[in-house]
Short mmCIF file of C-alpha atoms in Angstrom, two decimals:
data_model
loop_
_atom_site.label_atom_id
_atom_site.label_comp_id
_atom_site.label_asym_id
_atom_site.label_seq_id
_atom_site.Cartn_x
_atom_site.Cartn_y
_atom_site.Cartn_z
CA ARG G 794 -82.06 27.69 57.61
CA THR G 795 -80.28 24.66 56.61
CA ARG G 796 -77.13 25.21 54.38
CA SER G 797 -76.71 22.65 51.60
CA ARG G 798 -73.43 20.85 51.77
CA PRO G 799 -71.51 19.81 48.65
CA GLN G 800 -71.76 16.16 48.05
CA ARG G 801 -68.60 14.18 48.44
CA PRO G 802 -67.69 12.00 45.53
CA SER G 803 -68.19 8.42 46.19
CA ALA G 804 -65.28 6.07 46.55
CA ARG G 805 -66.05 4.53 43.18
CA CYS G 806 -65.95 7.99 41.47
CA SER G 807 -62.64 8.93 43.11
CA SER G 808 -61.07 5.68 42.00
CA ALA G 809 -62.19 6.19 38.39
CA ARG G 810 -60.78 9.72 38.39
CA ARG G 811 -57.40 8.52 39.65
CA GLU G 812 -57.29 5.89 36.92
CA ARG G 813 -57.99 8.57 34.27
CA LEU G 814 -55.19 10.77 35.66
CA LYS G 815 -52.78 7.85 35.60
CA THR G 816 -53.72 7.08 32.01
CA VAL G 817 -53.23 10.69 30.91
CA SER G 818 -49.92 10.95 32.79
CA GLY G 819 -48.67 7.67 31.28
CA SER G 820 -49.58 8.69 27.74
CA THR G 821 -47.84 12.02 28.30
CA ARG G 822 -44.66 10.28 29.45
CA THR G 823 -44.88 7.89 26.47
CA THR G 824 -45.29 10.81 24.08
CA ARG G 825 -42.32 12.62 25.63
CA PHE G 826 -40.19 9.45 25.39
CA LYS G 827 -41.09 8.96 21.73
CA ALA G 828 -40.34 12.59 20.99
CA GLY G 829 -36.96 12.29 22.72
CA ALA G 830 -36.16 9.13 20.82
CA SER G 831 -37.16 10.81 17.56
CA ARG G 832 -34.89 13.78 18.32
CA GLY G 833 -32.09 11.34 19.13
CA ARG G 834 -32.52 9.51 15.83
CA SER G 835 -32.61 12.83 14.01
CA ARG G 836 -29.36 13.90 15.66
CA LEU G 837 -27.85 10.53 14.78
CA ARG G 838 -28.90 10.92 11.15
CA ARG G 839 -27.45 14.42 11.06
CA GLY G 840 -24.25 13.13 12.60
CA ARG G 841 -24.02 10.40 9.98
CA SER G 842 -24.64 12.83 7.15
CA VAL G 843 -21.99 15.19 8.50
CA SER G 844 -19.52 12.37 8.93
CA GLY G 845 -20.15 11.05 5.39
CA GLY G 846 -17.00 12.80 4.23
CA GLU G 847 -15.13 11.20 7.08
CA GLY G 848 -16.47 7.81 5.96
CA ALA G 849 -15.09 8.43 2.49
CA VAL G 850 -11.77 9.40 4.02
CA ARG G 851 -11.81 6.18 6.06
CA SER G 852 -12.60 4.21 2.90
CA ASN G 853 -9.69 5.84 1.09
CA GLY G 854 -7.57 5.22 4.14
CA ASN G 855 -8.42 1.52 4.05
CA ARG G 856 -7.50 1.37 0.39
CA ARG G 857 -4.25 3.16 1.17
CA LYS G 858 -3.53 0.69 3.99
CA MET G 859 -4.14 -2.18 1.59
CA LEU G 860 -1.61 -0.80 -0.90
CA PHE G 861 0.97 0.68 1.43
CA GLY G 862 0.54 -1.19 4.69
CA ALA G 863 -1.49 -0.49 7.77
CA ASP G 864 -0.84 2.89 9.44
CA GLU G 865 2.11 3.60 7.20
CA SER G 866 3.59 7.03 7.73
CA PRO G 867 5.25 9.00 4.90
CA ALA G 868 8.69 8.17 6.32
CA GLN G 869 7.84 4.47 6.50
CA LYS G 870 6.46 4.60 2.95
CA LYS G 871 9.77 5.97 1.67
CA ILE G 872 11.66 3.21 3.45
CA VAL G 873 9.38 0.49 2.07
CA ASP G 874 9.53 2.01 -1.42
CA ALA G 875 13.33 2.06 -1.34
CA ALA G 876 13.44 -1.50 -0.03
CA ALA G 877 11.06 -2.73 -2.76
CA TRP G 878 13.07 -1.08 -5.53
CA SER G 879 16.37 -2.28 -4.08
CA LEU G 880 15.11 -5.87 -3.79
CA ASN G 881 13.78 -5.83 -7.35
CA ILE G 882 16.94 -4.35 -8.85
CA PHE G 883 19.30 -6.63 -6.91
CA THR G 884 17.38 -9.84 -7.63
CA SER G 885 16.81 -8.94 -11.30
CA VAL G 886 20.51 -8.38 -11.88
CA ALA G 887 21.42 -11.48 -9.84
CA ILE G 888 19.08 -13.76 -11.80
CA VAL G 889 20.54 -12.50 -15.10
CA MET G 890 24.04 -13.39 -13.88
CA VAL G 891 22.91 -16.83 -12.68
CA ASN G 892 20.95 -17.58 -15.86
CA LYS G 893 23.91 -16.61 -18.01
CA GLN G 894 25.94 -19.33 -16.35
CA LEU G 895 23.03 -21.79 -16.45
CA MET G 896 21.89 -21.22 -20.04
CA ASN G 897 24.97 -20.24 -22.03
CA GLY G 898 26.94 -22.80 -23.98
CA SER G 899 30.03 -21.79 -22.04
CA GLY G 900 28.16 -22.66 -18.84
CA TYR G 901 25.74 -25.54 -18.37
CA GLY G 902 23.81 -25.16 -21.64
CA PHE G 903 20.26 -25.28 -20.25
CA SER G 904 18.85 -23.16 -23.09
CA PHE G 905 15.16 -23.91 -22.50
CA ALA G 906 13.87 -20.46 -21.59
CA THR G 907 10.10 -21.13 -21.57
CA THR G 908 10.42 -24.29 -19.49
CA LEU G 909 12.71 -22.44 -17.08
CA CYS G 910 10.06 -19.73 -16.79
CA GLY G 911 7.49 -22.40 -15.93
CA LEU G 912 9.74 -23.75 -13.18
CA HIS G 913 10.13 -20.22 -11.85
CA PHE G 914 6.36 -19.78 -11.57
CA LEU G 915 6.00 -23.24 -10.07
CA CYS G 916 8.31 -22.19 -7.23
CA THR G 917 6.60 -18.80 -6.97
CA SER G 918 3.22 -20.46 -6.46
CA SER G 919 4.51 -21.73 -3.11
CA ILE G 920 4.03 -18.25 -1.61
CA GLY G 921 0.32 -19.08 -1.45
CA LEU G 922 1.17 -21.07 1.67
CA PHE G 923 2.29 -17.87 3.40
CA THR G 924 -0.33 -15.36 2.24
CA SER G 925 -3.13 -16.46 4.60
CA SER G 926 -3.93 -14.11 7.45
CA ASN G 927 -3.91 -15.18 11.06
CA LYS G 928 -7.59 -14.28 11.33
CA GLY G 929 -9.07 -17.73 11.12
CA GLY G 930 -6.78 -18.68 8.27
CA SER G 931 -8.74 -16.55 5.78
CA ASP G 932 -7.21 -14.17 3.28
CA VAL G 933 -7.96 -10.62 4.40
CA ASN G 934 -6.44 -7.27 3.50
CA ALA G 935 -5.39 -4.49 5.86
CA SER G 936 -8.96 -3.19 6.14
CA GLY G 937 -10.20 -6.58 7.33
CA GLU G 938 -12.04 -7.47 4.12
CA LYS G 939 -11.77 -10.93 2.60
CA MET G 940 -9.67 -10.83 -0.58
CA ARG G 941 -10.94 -12.42 -3.76
CA VAL G 942 -10.13 -12.22 -7.48
CA PRO G 943 -12.87 -13.50 -9.84
CA PRO G 944 -11.88 -16.50 -12.00
CA ASN G 945 -12.50 -14.60 -15.25
CA ASP G 946 -9.96 -11.92 -14.22
CA ILE G 947 -7.44 -14.61 -13.30
CA ALA G 948 -8.00 -16.31 -16.66
CA MET G 949 -7.56 -13.02 -18.53
CA PHE G 950 -4.34 -12.28 -16.68
CA VAL G 951 -2.89 -15.75 -17.30
CA ILE G 952 -3.70 -15.61 -21.02
CA VAL G 953 -2.10 -12.18 -21.41
CA ALA G 954 0.98 -13.12 -19.35
CA ALA G 955 1.49 -16.43 -21.18
CA THR G 956 1.13 -14.66 -24.54
CA SER G 957 3.74 -12.16 -23.36
CA ILE G 958 6.32 -14.84 -22.58
CA ILE G 959 5.69 -16.81 -25.77
CA GLY G 960 5.68 -13.66 -27.90
CA LEU G 961 8.97 -12.39 -26.47
CA ASN G 962 10.64 -15.78 -26.96
CA MET G 963 9.39 -15.96 -30.55
CA SER G 964 10.60 -12.41 -31.14
CA LEU G 965 14.03 -13.31 -29.82
CA MET G 966 14.14 -16.35 -32.14
CA LEU G 967 12.99 -14.54 -35.31
CA ASN G 968 14.71 -11.15 -34.88
CA THR G 969 18.21 -9.85 -34.40
CA ILE G 970 19.34 -8.78 -30.94
CA GLY G 971 19.25 -5.14 -32.02
CA PHE G 972 15.62 -5.25 -33.16
CA TYR G 973 14.68 -7.25 -30.05
CA GLN G 974 16.14 -4.47 -27.86
CA VAL G 975 14.24 -1.83 -29.85
CA CYS G 976 11.02 -3.76 -29.20
CA LYS G 977 11.75 -3.87 -25.49
CA LEU G 978 12.20 -0.10 -25.53
CA ALA G 979 8.79 0.20 -27.22
CA GLN G 980 7.10 -1.19 -24.10
CA ILE G 981 7.08 2.16 -22.27
CA PRO G 982 5.37 4.15 -25.09
CA THR G 983 2.96 1.23 -25.54
CA MET G 984 2.06 1.32 -21.84
CA CYS G 985 1.50 5.07 -22.01
CA VAL G 986 -0.84 4.65 -24.99
CA LEU G 987 -2.75 1.78 -23.35
CA GLU G 988 -3.15 3.57 -20.02
CA GLY G 989 -4.17 6.78 -21.73
CA THR G 990 -6.67 5.04 -24.02
CA LEU G 991 -8.18 2.47 -21.67
CA MET G 992 -7.87 4.21 -18.29
CA GLY G 993 -7.82 7.89 -19.21
CA LYS G 994 -4.46 8.46 -17.55
CA LYS G 995 -2.58 11.63 -18.50
CA PHE G 996 1.17 12.20 -18.48
CA GLY G 997 2.77 15.57 -17.83
CA ARG G 998 5.21 17.26 -20.18
CA LYS G 999 8.22 16.70 -17.90
CA VAL G 1000 7.34 13.02 -17.44
CA ILE G 1001 7.23 12.53 -21.21
CA GLN G 1002 10.56 14.35 -21.59
CA ALA G 1003 12.14 12.08 -18.98
CA ILE G 1004 10.80 8.96 -20.70
CA VAL G 1005 12.29 10.11 -24.02
CA ILE G 1006 15.69 10.69 -22.37
CA VAL G 1007 15.66 7.23 -20.77
CA LEU G 1008 14.71 5.54 -24.05
CA MET G 1009 17.44 7.40 -25.92
CA GLY G 1010 20.05 6.39 -23.36
CA VAL G 1011 19.08 2.72 -23.26
CA GLY G 1012 18.81 2.68 -27.04
CA ILE G 1013 22.33 4.04 -27.45
CA ALA G 1014 23.67 1.51 -24.96
CA THR G 1015 21.94 -1.62 -26.27
CA VAL G 1016 20.87 -1.25 -29.90
CA SER G 1017 23.43 -2.09 -32.58
CA ASP G 1018 22.25 -3.94 -35.69
CA VAL G 1019 18.57 -3.62 -36.57
CA GLU G 1020 17.10 -5.95 -39.19
CA MET G 1021 13.37 -6.50 -39.69
CA ASN G 1022 11.26 -9.26 -41.21
CA PHE G 1023 7.52 -9.81 -41.33
CA GLN G 1024 7.26 -12.83 -39.00
CA GLY G 1025 9.64 -11.31 -36.47
CA THR G 1026 7.80 -8.00 -36.51
CA VAL G 1027 4.44 -9.69 -35.86
CA ALA G 1028 5.93 -11.69 -32.97
CA ALA G 1029 7.53 -8.52 -31.57
CA ILE G 1030 4.25 -6.57 -31.71
CA VAL G 1031 2.40 -9.40 -29.94
CA GLY G 1032 5.13 -9.62 -27.29
CA VAL G 1033 5.31 -5.87 -26.65
CA VAL G 1034 1.53 -5.32 -26.45
CA SER G 1035 0.90 -8.38 -24.25
CA THR G 1036 3.83 -7.56 -21.93
CA SER G 1037 2.58 -4.00 -21.51
CA GLY G 1038 -0.95 -5.25 -20.88
CA GLN G 1039 0.25 -7.82 -18.34
CA GLN G 1040 2.08 -5.23 -16.26
CA ILE G 1041 -0.85 -2.82 -16.42
CA LEU G 1042 -3.16 -5.63 -15.25
CA VAL G 1043 -0.92 -6.28 -12.24
CA ALA G 1044 -1.61 -2.78 -10.93
CA HIS G 1045 -5.23 -2.65 -12.13
CA LEU G 1046 -6.32 -5.92 -10.49
CA GLN G 1047 -4.70 -5.03 -7.16
CA LYS G 1048 -6.63 -1.76 -7.00
CA LYS G 1049 -9.86 -3.07 -8.51
CA HIS G 1050 -10.26 -5.96 -6.07
CA SER G 1051 -8.40 -4.44 -3.07
CA VAL G 1052 -5.93 -7.32 -2.89
CA THR G 1053 -2.27 -7.38 -1.95
CA SER G 1054 0.49 -8.03 -4.46
CA ASN G 1055 1.40 -11.36 -2.85
CA PHE G 1056 -2.22 -12.52 -2.91
CA LEU G 1057 -2.55 -11.76 -6.63
CA LEU G 1058 0.78 -13.44 -7.34
CA ALA G 1059 -0.20 -16.52 -5.34
CA LYS G 1060 -3.52 -16.82 -7.20
CA THR G 1061 -2.03 -16.48 -10.70
CA SER G 1062 1.31 -18.31 -10.35
CA PRO G 1063 -0.05 -21.91 -10.37
CA TYR G 1064 -1.90 -21.30 -13.64
CA MET G 1065 1.14 -19.57 -15.15
CA ALA G 1066 3.30 -22.53 -14.15
CA ALA G 1067 0.84 -25.02 -15.64
CA SER G 1068 0.60 -23.17 -18.97
CA MET G 1069 4.37 -22.69 -19.27
CA LEU G 1070 5.22 -26.28 -18.37
CA LEU G 1071 2.54 -27.53 -20.77
CA PHE G 1072 3.60 -25.52 -23.82
CA GLY G 1073 7.18 -24.75 -22.79
CA PRO G 1074 8.94 -27.91 -24.01
CA ALA G 1075 7.41 -27.62 -27.51
CA MET G 1076 8.25 -23.90 -27.66
CA ASP G 1077 11.83 -24.56 -26.57
CA GLU G 1078 12.20 -27.36 -29.14
CA LEU G 1079 11.00 -24.94 -31.82
CA VAL G 1080 13.55 -22.32 -30.74
CA THR G 1081 16.58 -24.50 -29.92
CA GLY G 1082 15.91 -27.68 -31.90
CA LYS G 1083 16.36 -29.77 -28.73
CA TRP G 1084 13.98 -31.29 -26.20
CA VAL G 1085 14.34 -30.42 -22.53
CA PHE G 1086 13.77 -34.08 -21.65
CA ASP G 1087 17.09 -34.96 -23.32
CA TYR G 1088 19.09 -32.57 -21.14
CA GLU G 1089 21.69 -34.27 -18.95
CA TRP G 1090 21.61 -32.88 -15.44
CA SER G 1091 24.54 -32.56 -13.09
CA SER G 1092 24.78 -31.54 -9.46
CA ALA G 1093 26.23 -28.16 -10.48
CA SER G 1094 23.48 -27.42 -13.03
CA LEU G 1095 20.81 -28.44 -10.51
CA THR G 1096 22.37 -26.06 -7.98
CA PHE G 1097 22.27 -23.17 -10.45
CA LEU G 1098 18.68 -24.07 -11.33
CA ALA G 1099 17.71 -23.94 -7.64
CA VAL G 1100 19.44 -20.57 -7.23
CA SER G 1101 17.72 -19.26 -10.36
CA CYS G 1102 14.31 -20.34 -9.03
CA PHE G 1103 15.05 -18.73 -5.67
CA PHE G 1104 15.89 -15.38 -7.27
CA ALA G 1105 12.89 -15.71 -9.60
CA VAL G 1106 10.54 -15.92 -6.60
CA LEU G 1107 12.05 -12.71 -5.19
CA VAL G 1108 11.90 -11.01 -8.60
CA ASN G 1109 8.20 -11.85 -8.99
CA ILE G 1110 7.33 -10.75 -5.44
CA SER G 1111 9.21 -7.44 -5.73
CA SER G 1112 7.90 -6.77 -9.26
CA PHE G 1113 4.24 -7.18 -8.25
CA LEU G 1114 4.92 -5.07 -5.15
CA CYS G 1115 6.60 -2.24 -7.09
CA ILE G 1116 3.94 -2.15 -9.81
CA GLY G 1117 1.19 -2.12 -7.18
CA ARG G 1118 2.80 0.70 -5.21
CA PHE G 1119 3.70 2.81 -8.24
CA SER G 1120 2.64 2.06 -11.84
CA ALA G 1121 3.65 -0.10 -14.76
CA VAL G 1122 5.27 2.88 -16.52
CA SER G 1123 7.32 3.86 -13.47
CA PHE G 1124 8.37 0.24 -13.04
CA GLN G 1125 9.65 0.14 -16.61
CA VAL G 1126 11.38 3.53 -16.50
CA ILE G 1127 13.16 3.14 -13.17
CA GLY G 1128 13.74 -0.54 -13.96
CA HIS G 1129 16.08 0.38 -16.79
CA VAL G 1130 18.74 0.94 -14.15
CA LYS G 1131 18.93 -2.87 -14.21
CA THR G 1132 20.13 -2.69 -17.83
CA CYS G 1133 23.00 -0.45 -16.78
CA LEU G 1134 23.91 -2.74 -13.89
CA VAL G 1135 23.81 -5.82 -16.15
CA PHE G 1136 26.43 -4.15 -18.36
CA PHE G 1137 28.58 -3.35 -15.33
CA PHE G 1138 28.41 -6.76 -13.64
CA GLY G 1139 28.80 -8.54 -16.96
CA TRP G 1140 32.06 -6.66 -17.39
CA VAL G 1141 33.17 -7.37 -13.81
CA ILE G 1142 32.17 -11.06 -13.54
CA PHE G 1143 32.28 -12.38 -17.09
CA ALA G 1144 34.81 -9.92 -18.57
CA ALA G 1145 32.21 -8.92 -21.18
CA PRO G 1146 33.44 -6.07 -23.39
CA ILE G 1147 32.06 -2.64 -22.61
CA THR G 1148 32.44 0.30 -24.97
CA ALA G 1149 32.31 4.07 -24.70
CA ARG G 1150 28.93 3.91 -26.40
CA ASN G 1151 27.61 1.64 -23.61
CA VAL G 1152 28.91 4.02 -20.95
CA MET G 1153 27.46 7.10 -22.68
CA GLY G 1154 24.07 5.44 -23.19
CA CYS G 1155 23.83 4.18 -19.60
CA SER G 1156 24.84 7.59 -18.25
CA LEU G 1157 22.13 9.29 -20.31
CA ALA G 1158 19.60 6.70 -19.13
CA VAL G 1159 20.49 7.34 -15.48
CA VAL G 1160 20.05 11.09 -16.00
CA GLY G 1161 16.64 10.42 -17.51
CA MET G 1162 15.65 8.22 -14.56
CA ILE G 1163 16.63 10.94 -12.09
CA TYR G 1164 14.67 13.50 -14.11
CA TYR G 1165 11.68 11.13 -14.22
CA SER G 1166 11.74 10.65 -10.43
CA HIS G 1167 11.90 14.42 -9.96
CA ALA G 1168 9.01 14.99 -12.38
CA LYS G 1169 6.84 12.34 -10.71
CA THR G 1170 7.56 13.83 -7.27
CA GLN G 1171 6.55 17.30 -8.46
CA GLU G 1172 3.42 15.84 -10.04
CA ALA G 1173 2.44 14.09 -6.82
CA VAL G 1174 2.97 17.28 -4.77
CA ARG G 1175 0.87 19.27 -7.24
CA VAL G 1176 -1.98 16.75 -7.07
CA THR G 1177 -1.88 16.71 -3.26
CA THR G 1178 -1.86 20.52 -3.08
CA SER G 1179 -4.79 20.87 -5.48
CA ALA G 1180 -6.76 18.24 -3.56
CA SER G 1181 -6.13 20.04 -0.26
CA GLY G 1182 -7.17 23.34 -1.83
CA GLY G 1183 -10.40 21.78 -3.05
CA ASN G 1184 -11.16 20.41 0.41
CA ILE G 1185 -10.62 23.84 1.97
CA ALA G 1186 -12.84 25.49 -0.62
CA ASN G 1187 -15.59 22.97 0.14
CA GLY G 1188 -15.25 23.54 3.88
CA LYS G 1189 -13.96 20.06 4.59
CA LEU G 1190 -10.80 21.11 6.39
#
């Protein structure tokens, strides 16, 4: 009997089968690769979602670097804060002493305050030459972003600042010295009202108490005769509100556009100089009855003018820096130490009379400043502690 043998597949059949196996194997590997890639993208998305909080922290960190310097430790921040305050206080007192000699009749008689302010801003605008970063000559902040302030914000700031200077000069012309000092004291409460109304900022009980103590002390030291009239009161209100708004804008624009204090100062100073030099001579003629063009210069008066402009540049730089690092209210409160130092150095250098009332008022003001610093420190610690507690409760730490 003959056994039937299984037929061998032909060569063509075997080749077709191998091709099908290769195709199936390749599609399997492709499917596995796509699945692996999909899992990888999923893990990446999960990683990004988990690190979203870290991204916010990095964003806040960049903003902090922009305001306080790159990688600034708490110890370095204290040093920079102290240096900024010291520079502002020293230069502010120094420019008052220089301007007394330059502007008083017993000195060189250059009594054109608005024009002098325009010259100060003209010199300050030169810092724009030094605010460019080394990165291709472009203006960038600490986080590497290009800095820019929209023209409408610059225009708003210049209008408010120019109104401030003109209003204060008109107030000084139309009011007595006593009422003018009272109006200057009204700047701090005005700033508190504006920040609370427009920005929703709240002030603690101890901070308000400290502000009241400072105002009482400076008022006792500086205010003597107080006489009011309608025109002078209107000019004083315009000067106080616009000055408060200008200092609030300094801090607001730095934070809103993530720009440095020097960059903002460099962008606004040329326009401030142009407006002051354009309207300054007419304003000064209205106040003094003389034109600045008729002033007879001497080498000594030119020297004092140059020194005044030099200190004005430092005052503007340190003022924008302090307001950006702290707030307009803190700048005004702590800045009243300059009033006390002006009394002291006026007595030492110019033999200006100083009374027991001046001493008592300045002492009370200093106590209020110390109390204010203590209250602000406690407030900052409380905010930091509550923020840390919230992060722990949310599982972020």
